[in-house]
CSV table of C-alpha atoms and ligand atoms in Angstrom, one decimal:
chain,number,residue,atom,x,y,z
S,248,UNK,CA,-75.0,70.5,24.1
S,249,UNK,CA,-78.8,70.6,24.8
S,250,UNK,CA,-80.3,67.8,26.4
S,251,UNK,CA,-83.8,66.9,25.3
S,252,UNK,CA,-86.3,66.2,28.5
S,253,UNK,CA,-88.8,63.7,27.2
S,254,UNK,CA,-91.4,63.2,29.1
S,255,UNK,CA,-93.6,59.9,29.3
S,256,UNK,CA,-96.5,60.7,30.9
S,257,UNK,CA,-99.8,59.1,28.8
S,258,UNK,CA,-99.6,62.2,26.7
S,259,UNK,CA,-96.0,62.1,25.7
S,260,UNK,CA,-95.2,58.3,25.9
S,261,UNK,CA,-95.2,57.5,22.6
S,262,UNK,CA,-93.9,60.8,21.3
S,263,UNK,CA,-90.8,60.4,23.4
S,264,UNK,CA,-90.4,56.8,22.8
S,265,UNK,CA,-89.8,57.6,19.0
S,266,UNK,CA,-87.6,60.7,19.5
S,267,UNK,CA,-85.1,58.6,21.5
S,268,UNK,CA,-85.5,55.7,19.2
S,269,UNK,CA,-84.8,58.2,16.1
S,270,UNK,CA,-81.7,59.7,18.1
S,271,UNK,CA,-80.4,56.4,18.8
S,272,UNK,CA,-81.0,55.1,15.4
S,273,UNK,CA,-78.5,58.6,14.4
S,274,UNK,CA,-75.8,57.6,16.9
S,275,UNK,CA,-77.2,59.5,19.4
S,276,UNK,CA,-76.5,58.7,23.2
S,277,UNK,CA,-80.0,58.6,25.4
S,278,UNK,CA,-80.5,58.0,29.1
S,279,UNK,CA,-83.3,55.2,29.4
S,280,UNK,CA,-85.2,54.1,32.7
S,281,UNK,CA,-85.1,50.5,33.4
S,282,UNK,CA,-86.3,48.6,36.3
S,283,UNK,CA,-82.8,48.4,37.7
S,284,UNK,CA,-81.5,51.8,37.4
S,285,UNK,CA,-81.5,54.1,34.1
S,286,UNK,CA,-79.1,53.4,31.2
S,287,UNK,CA,-77.1,55.6,29.1
S,288,UNK,CA,-77.8,53.9,25.7
S,289,UNK,CA,-76.5,54.0,22.8
S,290,UNK,CA,-76.5,51.5,19.3
S,291,UNK,CA,-74.2,48.5,20.4
S,292,UNK,CA,-73.7,48.3,16.3
S,293,UNK,CA,-72.2,51.8,16.4
S,294,UNK,CA,-68.6,51.9,17.5
S,295,UNK,CA,-68.7,56.0,17.3
S,296,UNK,CA,-72.0,56.1,19.4
S,297,UNK,CA,-70.7,53.8,22.0
S,298,UNK,CA,-67.7,55.6,22.5
S,299,UNK,CA,-69.2,58.8,22.9
S,300,UNK,CA,-71.1,56.7,25.9
S,301,UNK,CA,-67.2,56.0,27.6
S,302,UNK,CA,-66.6,59.8,27.2
S,303,UNK,CA,-69.7,60.9,28.4
S,304,UNK,CA,-69.4,58.8,31.8
S,305,UNK,CA,-65.4,59.0,31.6
S,306,UNK,CA,-66.0,55.4,32.2
S,307,UNK,CA,-62.3,53.4,32.0
S,308,UNK,CA,-62.1,52.0,28.4
S,309,UNK,CA,-61.5,48.4,29.3
S,310,UNK,CA,-64.9,48.2,30.9
S,311,UNK,CA,-67.0,46.7,28.9
S,312,UNK,CA,-71.1,47.6,28.6
S,313,UNK,CA,-74.0,45.5,28.9
S,314,UNK,CA,-76.2,44.9,25.5
S,315,UNK,CA,-79.8,45.5,26.0
S,316,UNK,CA,-82.6,43.2,24.0
S,317,UNK,CA,-86.2,43.3,23.9
S,318,UNK,CA,-86.8,39.6,22.3
S,319,UNK,CA,-84.9,36.3,22.7
S,320,UNK,CA,-84.1,36.5,18.9
S,321,UNK,CA,-81.7,39.2,20.4
S,322,UNK,CA,-79.8,36.7,22.1
S,323,UNK,CA,-78.7,34.8,19.2
S,324,UNK,CA,-77.6,37.7,16.9
S,325,UNK,CA,-75.3,38.8,19.6
S,326,UNK,CA,-74.2,35.6,21.4
S,327,UNK,CA,-72.0,32.8,19.5
S,328,UNK,CA,-72.5,29.5,22.1
S,329,UNK,CA,-75.5,29.4,24.5
S,330,UNK,CA,-74.8,26.4,27.1
S,331,UNK,CA,-78.5,24.9,28.7
S,332,UNK,CA,-77.7,26.1,31.8
S,333,UNK,CA,-78.0,29.8,30.3
S,334,UNK,CA,-81.0,29.1,28.3
S,335,UNK,CA,-82.7,28.1,31.6
S,336,UNK,CA,-81.4,31.2,33.6
S,337,UNK,CA,-82.8,33.2,30.1
S,338,UNK,CA,-86.4,31.2,31.0
S,339,UNK,CA,-86.5,31.7,34.4
S,340,UNK,CA,-85.0,35.3,35.1
S,341,UNK,CA,-85.7,37.4,31.9
S,342,UNK,CA,-87.4,39.8,31.2
S,343,UNK,CA,-85.8,41.2,34.5
S,344,UNK,CA,-82.7,42.3,36.2
S,345,UNK,CA,-80.3,39.2,35.0
S,346,UNK,CA,-77.0,39.6,32.8
S,347,UNK,CA,-75.4,36.8,31.4
S,348,UNK,CA,-71.9,37.0,29.8
S,349,UNK,CA,-71.9,34.4,27.0
S,350,UNK,CA,-69.1,34.2,23.7
S,351,UNK,CA,-69.7,36.9,21.8
S,352,UNK,CA,-70.8,36.5,17.8
S,353,UNK,CA,-69.0,39.3,17.0
S,354,UNK,CA,-71.7,41.3,16.0
S,355,UNK,CA,-71.8,44.4,18.3
S,356,UNK,CA,-69.4,47.0,18.3
S,357,UNK,CA,-65.6,46.2,19.6
S,358,UNK,CA,-65.5,48.4,21.9
S,359,UNK,CA,-69.0,47.6,23.7
S,360,UNK,CA,-67.1,44.1,25.0
S,361,UNK,CA,-63.6,46.6,25.5
S,362,UNK,CA,-61.4,44.2,23.6
S,363,UNK,CA,-63.0,41.0,25.5
S,364,UNK,CA,-64.2,38.0,22.9
S,365,UNK,CA,-67.2,37.7,25.3
S,366,UNK,CA,-70.2,39.9,25.3
S,367,UNK,CA,-73.4,40.4,28.4
S,368,UNK,CA,-76.8,40.1,27.3
S,369,UNK,CA,-80.0,41.3,29.6
S,370,UNK,CA,-83.5,41.9,28.5
S,371,UNK,CA,-85.0,44.7,30.9
S,372,UNK,CA,-88.6,44.4,32.0
S,373,UNK,CA,-89.3,48.0,32.2
S,374,UNK,CA,-91.5,48.6,29.6
S,375,UNK,CA,-90.3,52.3,28.6
S,376,UNK,CA,-87.1,50.5,27.9
S,377,UNK,CA,-88.7,47.7,26.5
S,378,UNK,CA,-90.4,50.1,24.0
S,379,UNK,CA,-87.6,51.9,23.0
S,380,UNK,CA,-85.6,48.8,22.3
S,381,UNK,CA,-87.9,47.5,20.5
S,382,UNK,CA,-88.8,51.0,18.6
S,383,UNK,CA,-85.2,51.4,17.3
S,384,UNK,CA,-84.4,47.9,16.2
S,385,UNK,CA,-81.2,48.0,18.0
S,386,UNK,CA,-79.5,46.0,20.6
S,387,UNK,CA,-78.8,49.1,23.0
S,388,UNK,CA,-75.6,48.9,24.8
S,389,UNK,CA,-76.2,50.9,28.2
S,390,UNK,CA,-74.0,51.2,31.5
S,391,UNK,CA,-75.7,53.3,34.3
S,392,UNK,CA,-76.4,56.7,33.6
S,393,UNK,CA,-74.0,58.5,36.1
S,394,UNK,CA,-70.5,59.6,36.1
S,395,UNK,CA,-68.0,56.7,36.5
S,396,UNK,CA,-67.4,56.5,40.2
S,397,UNK,CA,-70.5,58.4,41.3
S,398,UNK,CA,-73.7,55.9,42.4
S,399,UNK,CA,-76.0,54.8,39.7
S,400,UNK,CA,-78.8,56.8,39.0
S,401,UNK,CA,-82.7,55.6,39.8
S,402,UNK,CA,-84.2,58.4,39.3
S,403,UNK,CA,-84.0,60.9,36.3
S,404,UNK,CA,-82.9,63.7,38.3
S,405,UNK,CA,-79.7,62.5,39.2
S,406,UNK,CA,-79.3,61.3,35.7
S,407,UNK,CA,-79.3,64.9,35.0
S,408,UNK,CA,-77.1,65.9,38.1
S,409,UNK,CA,-74.3,64.0,36.3
S,410,UNK,CA,-74.8,64.1,32.9
S,411,UNK,CA,-77.0,66.8,32.0
S,412,UNK,CA,-75.2,69.5,28.6
S,413,UNK,CA,-73.1,65.7,28.1
S,414,UNK,CA,-75.7,63.6,26.6
S,415,UNK,CA,-78.4,64.2,23.6
S,416,UNK,CA,-81.7,63.2,25.6
S,417,UNK,CA,-82.9,61.8,29.0
S,418,UNK,CA,-86.2,59.8,29.0
S,419,UNK,CA,-87.8,61.3,32.3
S,420,UNK,CA,-89.6,58.2,33.9
S,421,UNK,CA,-90.5,57.7,38.2
S,422,UNK,CA,-88.0,55.9,40.5
S,423,UNK,CA,-86.7,52.8,39.3
S,424,UNK,CA,-87.9,49.8,41.2
S,425,UNK,CA,-85.2,47.4,42.0
S,426,UNK,CA,-82.7,50.0,42.5
S,427,UNK,CA,-79.5,48.8,42.2
S,428,UNK,CA,-77.8,46.8,38.7
S,429,UNK,CA,-78.4,43.9,37.1
S,430,UNK,CA,-77.3,40.3,38.4
S,431,UNK,CA,-74.3,39.2,36.5
S,432,UNK,CA,-73.4,35.8,36.1
S,433,UNK,CA,-70.5,34.3,33.3
S,434,UNK,CA,-71.4,31.3,31.4
S,435,UNK,CA,-67.7,30.9,29.6
S,436,UNK,CA,-66.1,29.5,32.3
S,437,UNK,CA,-66.1,25.8,33.3
S,438,UNK,CA,-68.7,26.5,36.0
S,439,UNK,CA,-70.8,29.7,35.9
S,440,UNK,CA,-69.6,32.3,38.4
S,441,UNK,CA,-71.4,34.9,40.0
S,442,UNK,CA,-69.6,38.2,38.8
S,443,UNK,CA,-72.1,40.7,40.4
S,444,UNK,CA,-74.8,40.3,42.9
S,445,UNK,CA,-78.4,41.9,42.1
S,446,UNK,CA,-82.2,41.5,42.7
S,447,UNK,CA,-81.8,37.9,41.1
S,448,UNK,CA,-79.8,36.2,44.1
S,449,UNK,CA,-77.6,33.9,44.7
S,450,UNK,CA,-80.2,31.7,46.3
S,451,UNK,CA,-82.0,31.9,43.3
S,452,UNK,CA,-79.3,31.2,40.7
S,453,UNK,CA,-78.5,28.1,43.0
S,454,UNK,CA,-81.5,26.9,42.0
S,455,UNK,CA,-80.7,26.4,38.8
S,456,UNK,CA,-77.0,25.9,38.8
S,457,UNK,CA,-76.1,24.7,42.2
S,458,UNK,CA,-72.6,24.4,42.0
S,459,UNK,CA,-72.4,28.3,40.8
S,460,UNK,CA,-69.1,30.1,41.9
S,461,UNK,CA,-69.4,33.1,43.8
S,462,UNK,CA,-66.6,35.5,42.6
S,463,UNK,CA,-64.2,36.9,44.7
S,464,UNK,CA,-64.3,40.1,44.0
S,465,UNK,CA,-68.3,40.1,45.0
S,466,UNK,CA,-67.1,40.9,48.7
S,467,UNK,CA,-63.6,41.4,48.9
S,468,UNK,CA,-60.7,44.3,47.3
S,469,UNK,CA,-58.8,43.3,43.9
S,470,UNK,CA,-55.4,42.8,44.2
S,471,UNK,CA,-53.3,45.5,42.6
S,472,UNK,CA,-52.8,44.1,39.1
S,473,UNK,CA,-54.8,41.4,39.4
S,474,UNK,CA,-56.6,40.0,36.2
S,475,UNK,CA,-60.2,40.0,37.7
S,476,UNK,CA,-63.4,38.1,35.4
S,477,UNK,CA,-65.4,41.7,36.0
S,478,UNK,CA,-63.6,44.5,35.0
S,479,UNK,CA,-66.0,46.6,36.7
S,480,UNK,CA,-65.2,45.3,40.0
S,481,UNK,CA,-61.7,46.9,40.2
S,482,UNK,CA,-62.6,50.4,40.4
S,483,UNK,CA,-63.9,52.7,43.0
S,484,UNK,CA,-67.4,52.8,42.8
S,485,UNK,CA,-70.7,54.5,44.0
S,486,UNK,CA,-68.8,57.3,46.2
S,487,UNK,CA,-70.7,59.8,48.2
S,488,UNK,CA,-68.0,62.7,48.0
S,489,UNK,CA,-67.4,63.1,51.7
S,490,UNK,CA,-65.3,59.9,53.2
S,491,UNK,CA,-67.7,56.5,54.0
S,492,UNK,CA,-67.1,53.9,56.3
S,493,UNK,CA,-69.2,50.2,56.0
S,494,UNK,CA,-70.3,49.2,59.6
S,495,UNK,CA,-71.3,46.0,61.0
S,496,UNK,CA,-71.1,43.2,63.8
S,497,UNK,CA,-72.7,43.4,66.7
S,498,UNK,CA,-70.5,44.3,69.7
S,499,UNK,CA,-71.9,47.7,70.4
S,500,UNK,CA,-75.1,49.4,68.6
S,501,UNK,CA,-74.8,51.0,65.5
S,502,UNK,CA,-76.3,53.7,67.3
S,503,UNK,CA,-74.5,54.1,69.9
S,504,UNK,CA,-71.1,54.1,67.9
S,505,UNK,CA,-72.8,57.0,65.3
S,506,UNK,CA,-73.6,59.2,68.6
S,507,UNK,CA,-69.9,59.2,69.9
S,508,UNK,CA,-68.7,60.5,66.8
S,509,UNK,CA,-67.9,63.9,65.8
S,510,UNK,CA,-69.1,65.6,62.4
S,511,UNK,CA,-70.4,62.4,61.2
S,512,UNK,CA,-73.8,61.6,59.4
S,513,UNK,CA,-75.5,57.8,59.7
S,514,UNK,CA,-77.2,55.9,57.0
S,515,UNK,CA,-79.3,53.8,58.9
S,516,UNK,CA,-81.9,51.7,59.5
S,517,UNK,CA,-85.8,52.3,60.1
S,518,UNK,CA,-85.6,50.4,63.5
S,519,UNK,CA,-82.9,52.4,65.1
S,520,UNK,CA,-83.5,56.1,63.4
S,521,UNK,CA,-85.0,57.4,66.7
S,522,UNK,CA,-81.7,56.3,68.4
S,523,UNK,CA,-79.4,58.0,66.4
S,524,UNK,CA,-78.8,61.5,67.2
S,525,UNK,CA,-76.4,62.6,64.4
S,526,UNK,CA,-77.6,63.6,61.0
S,527,UNK,CA,-79.4,60.3,59.5
S,528,UNK,CA,-81.0,59.1,56.5
S,529,UNK,CA,-82.9,56.4,56.8
S,530,UNK,CA,-82.4,53.7,53.9
S,531,UNK,CA,-85.0,51.1,54.3
S,532,UNK,CA,-86.0,48.3,56.8
S,533,UNK,CA,-83.7,45.5,57.5
S,534,UNK,CA,-86.4,43.4,57.8
S,535,UNK,CA,-86.6,43.4,53.6
S,536,UNK,CA,-83.4,44.1,51.9
S,537,UNK,CA,-85.4,45.2,48.8
S,538,UNK,CA,-86.1,48.4,50.8
S,539,UNK,CA,-82.6,48.9,51.3
S,540,UNK,CA,-81.8,47.8,47.7
S,541,UNK,CA,-84.4,50.3,46.4
S,542,UNK,CA,-83.1,53.3,48.5
S,543,UNK,CA,-79.2,52.7,48.9
S,544,UNK,CA,-78.1,54.8,45.6
S,545,UNK,CA,-80.2,57.8,46.6
S,546,UNK,CA,-79.4,57.8,50.1
S,547,UNK,CA,-75.6,57.8,49.2
S,548,UNK,CA,-75.9,60.8,46.9
S,549,UNK,CA,-78.2,62.7,49.3
S,550,UNK,CA,-75.8,62.2,52.3
S,551,UNK,CA,-73.3,64.5,50.6
S,552,UNK,CA,-75.7,67.1,51.4
S,553,UNK,CA,-75.7,66.5,55.0
S,554,UNK,CA,-72.7,68.2,55.8
S,555,UNK,CA,-70.9,66.0,57.6
S,556,UNK,CA,-67.3,64.9,57.4
S,557,UNK,CA,-67.6,61.5,57.4
S,558,UNK,CA,-70.5,58.5,56.6
S,559,UNK,CA,-71.0,55.8,58.3
S,560,UNK,CA,-73.4,53.0,56.6
S,561,UNK,CA,-75.3,50.5,58.7
S,562,UNK,CA,-74.6,47.1,56.7
S,563,UNK,CA,-77.0,45.2,55.5
S,564,UNK,CA,-77.2,41.2,55.8
S,565,UNK,CA,-75.7,39.5,53.5
S,566,UNK,CA,-78.6,37.0,52.4
S,567,UNK,CA,-80.9,37.6,49.4
S,568,UNK,CA,-80.5,40.6,48.0
S,569,UNK,CA,-79.0,42.1,50.7
S,570,UNK,CA,-75.8,40.5,49.1
S,571,UNK,CA,-75.9,43.3,46.1
S,572,UNK,CA,-77.0,45.8,49.0
S,573,UNK,CA,-73.8,44.9,50.5
S,574,UNK,CA,-71.5,44.6,47.4
S,575,UNK,CA,-72.3,48.6,46.0
S,576,UNK,CA,-71.9,49.5,50.2
S,577,UNK,CA,-68.3,48.2,50.3
S,578,UNK,CA,-67.3,49.6,47.1
S,579,UNK,CA,-68.6,53.1,48.2
S,580,UNK,CA,-66.6,52.8,51.5
S,581,UNK,CA,-63.5,51.8,49.3
S,582,UNK,CA,-63.5,48.8,51.7
S,583,UNK,CA,-63.2,50.8,54.5
S,584,UNK,CA,-65.0,48.8,57.0
S,585,UNK,CA,-65.7,48.9,61.0
S,586,UNK,CA,-67.0,46.0,62.7
S,587,UNK,CA,-68.3,46.6,65.8
V,21,AMP,P1,-72.8,49.1,33.8
V,21,AMP,O1,-73.1,48.8,32.7
V,21,AMP,O2,-72.6,50.2,34.8
V,21,AMP,O3,-74.3,47.8,35.2
V,21,AMP,O4,-71.6,47.9,34.4
V,21,AMP,C1,-71.4,46.7,33.8
V,21,AMP,C2,-70.8,45.5,34.4
V,21,AMP,O5,-70.9,44.2,33.9
V,21,AMP,C3,-69.3,45.8,34.6
V,21,AMP,O6,-69.2,45.5,36.3
V,21,AMP,C4,-68.9,44.6,33.7
V,21,AMP,O7,-67.1,44.7,34.1
V,21,AMP,C5,-69.2,43.7,33.4
V,21,AMP,N1,-69.2,43.2,32.1
V,21,AMP,C6,-69.6,43.5,31.1
V,21,AMP,N2,-69.6,42.9,29.7
V,21,AMP,C7,-69.1,41.9,30.4
V,21,AMP,C8,-68.2,41.1,29.9
V,21,AMP,N3,-68.1,40.5,28.3
V,21,AMP,N4,-67.4,40.1,30.4
V,21,AMP,C9,-67.3,40.7,32.2
V,21,AMP,N5,-68.3,41.5,32.7
V,21,AMP,C10,-68.8,42.2,31.9
V,22,MG,MG1,-71.8,51.9,36.5
């Protein structure tokens, strides 16, 4: 199929929002920018449209999608029970990179929830995303707009790399600000549980939910066949095509380690870049984890082009947004961690 490219400069913005909404209302699938990563959107009320999203991405059927809304009224249409802690989080973190899992009201198509009785809801802050949701009048199911298993796309060119010819349109905007997917918290358990870290940090969540539980899957590999609270966490994810290792620890410097290895490339911090003599990409500064989040997925994509046989990635600290970056990298590395 021909994938329409919809421009969002001042001259084309309104037309493109209208066109995207029209395609979505007709059951089409459209990649849209958000502040986290690009999403592949479909009407959450249209099971056939949602199935096209799973097909285009090659996404496993048991991995549910997040529903995107532009106004708080949407929450009450989609979710059946909204505990006070969830409302408090919505007031504090919406619109923004925060998703809550709640009991489903049964209004969205069954495949959105992948057969679960819960639904994940988020209100994005990105103005283009909000305009498209409002113009369509629909809740939009939108997973990341990549081929399943590949790094999530943080610019329209990466969406096109994976999905050109497979989807109805791409809304072309700039780079996503945050760079990693939303924080996911489930409120259907007795004590709320962090399923996926993101730009809304564990530290911020603890201010509202002091006893919040960090799900095991955030930092460790789920055991084979084990039941996981967040189905998405059990799959290989975000991976470059080249074999990737996450490197942490202080025994030896990261630069010395990679410099001694043959046919490798490095994803490193600005601070150490000068000392590294193998092909390398800087993915931010270790002083500010937000810069690492912003660039981690583009660095993982570009790393494949360095022509190495192995990629070593310097692990960030696990504080603040660093936890989200670490969570994505340990999956990109298929849980292969080297401690120096
Ligand atoms: P993506 O759409 O690619 O950002 O992935 C969505 C993430 O949210 C995945 O990790 C899903 O497993 C998780 N998720 C979505 N809906 C639910 C749900 N109802 N219960 C638990 N996790 C969910
Ligand atoms: Mg994804």
